[in-house]
Amino acid sequence: MIVNWAAFADAEPDLAKTVEDRFGAFTHHVLATLRKDGSPRLSGLEVRFLDGELWLGMMPGSLKALDLLRDPRFSLQANLGEGTGMGGGDVRISGRAVEVGDGEAVKSGYVKEVEPPQPFHLFRTELTEVVRTYVEDDTYLVVQVWKPGEPVRTLKRT
């Protein structure tokens, strides 16, 4: 089952809004990709929520782009911000990144809207998991986990 951002937001609008707000609070976030040898690579990244998609844009030939072209699996963590407050919680998105070709109309639309430096790699995301972790009432660690085709599962720990 392929799920883009719009499908997730339709299925879980409250969690989607919280996640989008957390990513919108800061410009730079952390992307995890897989190197040739299978070890993880962490890189800084800006993301966009636009036209029902979560977009990942990258410089041409960047190592993170080459990683995704070789193995599309990724995990993305929103910038936690300063201190330990984590207003809104810690949010992570995992999935697969699919490159959008230069000739595709959707890339032209993205360029008109975002005006990124040229040339660049653009990836559309297919979500496999969204996780939010936060503290409730200074007592509980709450973890919300969403996977395609399933309702949000909420775990509370003391």
Tab-separated table of C-alpha atoms in Angstrom, residues 3-139:
chain	number	residue	atom	x	y	z
A	3	VAL	CA	0.614	6.217	1.149
A	4	ASN	CA	1.600	9.811	0.475
A	5	TRP	CA	1.254	12.733	2.886
A	6	ALA	CA	-2.313	13.565	1.783
A	7	ALA	CA	-3.502	9.990	2.425
A	8	PHE	CA	-1.921	10.038	5.888
A	9	ALA	CA	-3.447	13.460	6.650
A	10	ASP	CA	-6.881	12.217	5.551
A	11	ALA	CA	-6.565	9.124	7.761
A	12	GLU	CA	-5.101	10.890	10.827
A	13	PRO	CA	-5.672	14.673	10.533
A	14	ASP	CA	-4.795	15.563	14.141
A	15	LEU	CA	-1.496	13.693	14.164
A	16	ALA	CA	-0.669	14.971	10.663
A	17	LYS	CA	-1.193	18.575	11.769
A	18	THR	CA	1.016	18.084	14.833
A	19	VAL	CA	3.765	16.507	12.727
A	20	GLU	CA	3.573	19.207	10.054
A	21	ASP	CA	3.676	21.923	12.741
A	22	ARG	CA	6.784	20.356	14.303
A	23	PHE	CA	8.557	20.289	10.931
A	24	GLY	CA	7.383	23.844	10.266
A	25	ALA	CA	8.829	25.151	13.544
A	26	PHE	CA	12.405	24.943	12.220
A	27	THR	CA	14.034	24.923	8.804
A	28	HIS	CA	16.635	22.178	9.152
A	29	HIS	CA	15.922	18.564	10.094
A	30	VAL	CA	17.801	15.249	10.143
A	31	LEU	CA	17.559	12.668	7.349
A	32	ALA	CA	18.808	9.102	7.778
A	33	THR	CA	19.736	7.152	4.642
A	34	LEU	CA	21.705	3.960	4.003
A	35	ARG	CA	25.259	4.036	2.638
A	36	LYS	CA	26.539	1.490	0.081
A	37	ASP	CA	27.787	-0.743	2.896
A	38	GLY	CA	24.401	-0.578	4.696
A	39	SER	CA	25.584	1.662	7.523
A	40	PRO	CA	23.464	4.716	8.368
A	41	ARG	CA	24.198	8.219	7.137
A	42	LEU	CA	22.707	11.260	8.927
A	43	SER	CA	22.396	14.495	6.980
A	44	GLY	CA	20.788	17.867	7.434
A	45	LEU	CA	17.798	18.577	5.188
A	46	GLU	CA	14.992	21.033	4.526
A	47	VAL	CA	11.568	19.532	3.765
A	48	ARG	CA	8.370	20.820	2.163
A	49	PHE	CA	4.738	19.875	2.582
A	50	LEU	CA	3.168	20.938	-0.708
A	51	ASP	CA	0.201	19.748	-2.779
A	52	GLY	CA	-0.462	16.759	-0.521
A	53	GLU	CA	3.109	15.503	-0.663
A	54	LEU	CA	6.125	15.534	1.633
A	55	TRP	CA	9.055	16.580	-0.588
A	56	LEU	CA	12.779	16.099	-0.075
A	57	GLY	CA	14.982	18.356	-2.203
A	58	MET	CA	18.763	17.883	-2.448
A	59	MET	CA	21.823	19.226	-4.210
A	60	PRO	CA	22.813	17.293	-7.339
A	61	GLY	CA	25.121	14.394	-6.611
A	62	SER	CA	24.900	14.813	-2.825
A	63	LEU	CA	25.689	11.662	-0.877
A	64	LYS	CA	22.195	11.551	0.639
A	65	ALA	CA	20.644	11.761	-2.859
A	66	LEU	CA	22.943	9.008	-4.129
A	67	ASP	CA	22.006	6.901	-1.090
A	68	LEU	CA	18.285	7.303	-1.872
A	69	LEU	CA	18.782	6.521	-5.562
A	70	ARG	CA	20.487	3.271	-4.540
A	71	ASP	CA	18.155	2.386	-1.642
A	72	PRO	CA	15.016	4.528	-1.228
A	73	ARG	CA	14.476	3.831	2.476
A	74	PHE	CA	14.752	6.843	4.759
A	75	SER	CA	13.869	8.144	8.182
A	76	LEU	CA	13.374	11.819	8.891
A	77	GLN	CA	13.398	13.462	12.322
A	78	ALA	CA	12.086	16.959	12.960
A	79	ASN	CA	14.498	19.401	14.546
A	80	LEU	CA	13.950	19.164	18.299
A	81	GLY	CA	14.736	22.812	18.888
A	82	GLU	CA	16.640	24.324	21.750
A	83	GLY	CA	16.556	22.950	25.269
A	84	THR	CA	14.478	19.982	26.289
A	85	GLY	CA	10.951	21.372	25.869
A	86	MET	CA	10.263	19.774	22.484
A	87	GLY	CA	7.028	21.750	22.119
A	88	GLY	CA	4.695	19.329	20.353
A	89	GLY	CA	6.971	16.354	20.889
A	90	ASP	CA	9.587	14.471	18.933
A	91	VAL	CA	8.300	13.436	15.495
A	92	ARG	CA	9.762	11.029	12.962
A	93	ILE	CA	8.655	9.902	9.525
A	94	SER	CA	9.930	6.796	7.751
A	95	GLY	CA	9.320	5.555	4.254
A	96	ARG	CA	10.646	5.375	0.731
A	97	ALA	CA	11.788	8.282	-1.443
A	98	VAL	CA	10.987	8.236	-5.163
A	99	GLU	CA	12.884	10.640	-7.418
A	100	VAL	CA	10.839	12.948	-9.627
A	101	GLY	CA	12.368	13.357	-13.085
A	102	ASP	CA	13.267	16.717	-14.618
A	103	GLY	CA	10.641	16.348	-17.348
A	104	GLU	CA	7.741	15.693	-14.968
A	105	ALA	CA	5.136	18.453	-14.653
A	106	VAL	CA	5.038	18.058	-10.877
A	107	LYS	CA	8.725	19.025	-10.654
A	108	SER	CA	8.053	22.126	-12.748
A	109	GLY	CA	5.239	23.059	-10.347
A	110	TYR	CA	7.550	22.534	-7.374
A	111	VAL	CA	10.192	24.779	-8.980
A	112	LYS	CA	7.639	27.553	-9.564
A	113	GLU	CA	6.423	27.373	-5.954
A	114	VAL	CA	9.714	26.878	-4.100
A	115	GLU	CA	12.306	28.406	-6.461
A	116	PRO	CA	15.140	26.070	-5.382
A	117	PRO	CA	18.716	26.441	-6.655
A	118	GLN	CA	19.139	24.561	-9.927
A	119	PRO	CA	19.867	21.758	-10.684
A	120	PHE	CA	18.581	19.586	-7.831
A	121	HIS	CA	17.192	16.174	-6.935
A	122	LEU	CA	13.540	16.084	-5.896
A	123	PHE	CA	12.042	13.105	-4.096
A	124	ARG	CA	8.375	12.405	-3.350
A	125	THR	CA	7.847	10.302	-0.232
A	126	GLU	CA	5.848	7.152	0.386
A	127	LEU	CA	5.190	6.799	4.117
A	128	THR	CA	5.654	3.568	6.048
A	129	GLU	CA	5.535	4.971	9.599
A	130	VAL	CA	4.923	8.198	11.512
A	131	VAL	CA	5.862	8.407	15.200
A	132	ARG	CA	5.290	11.135	17.776
A	133	THR	CA	6.784	10.925	21.281
A	134	TYR	CA	5.939	13.420	24.005
A	135	VAL	CA	5.560	13.803	27.766
A	136	GLU	CA	2.055	14.138	29.205
A	137	ASP	CA	1.362	15.738	32.592
A	138	ASP	CA	5.067	15.455	33.531
A	139	THR	CA	4.249	11.812	34.251
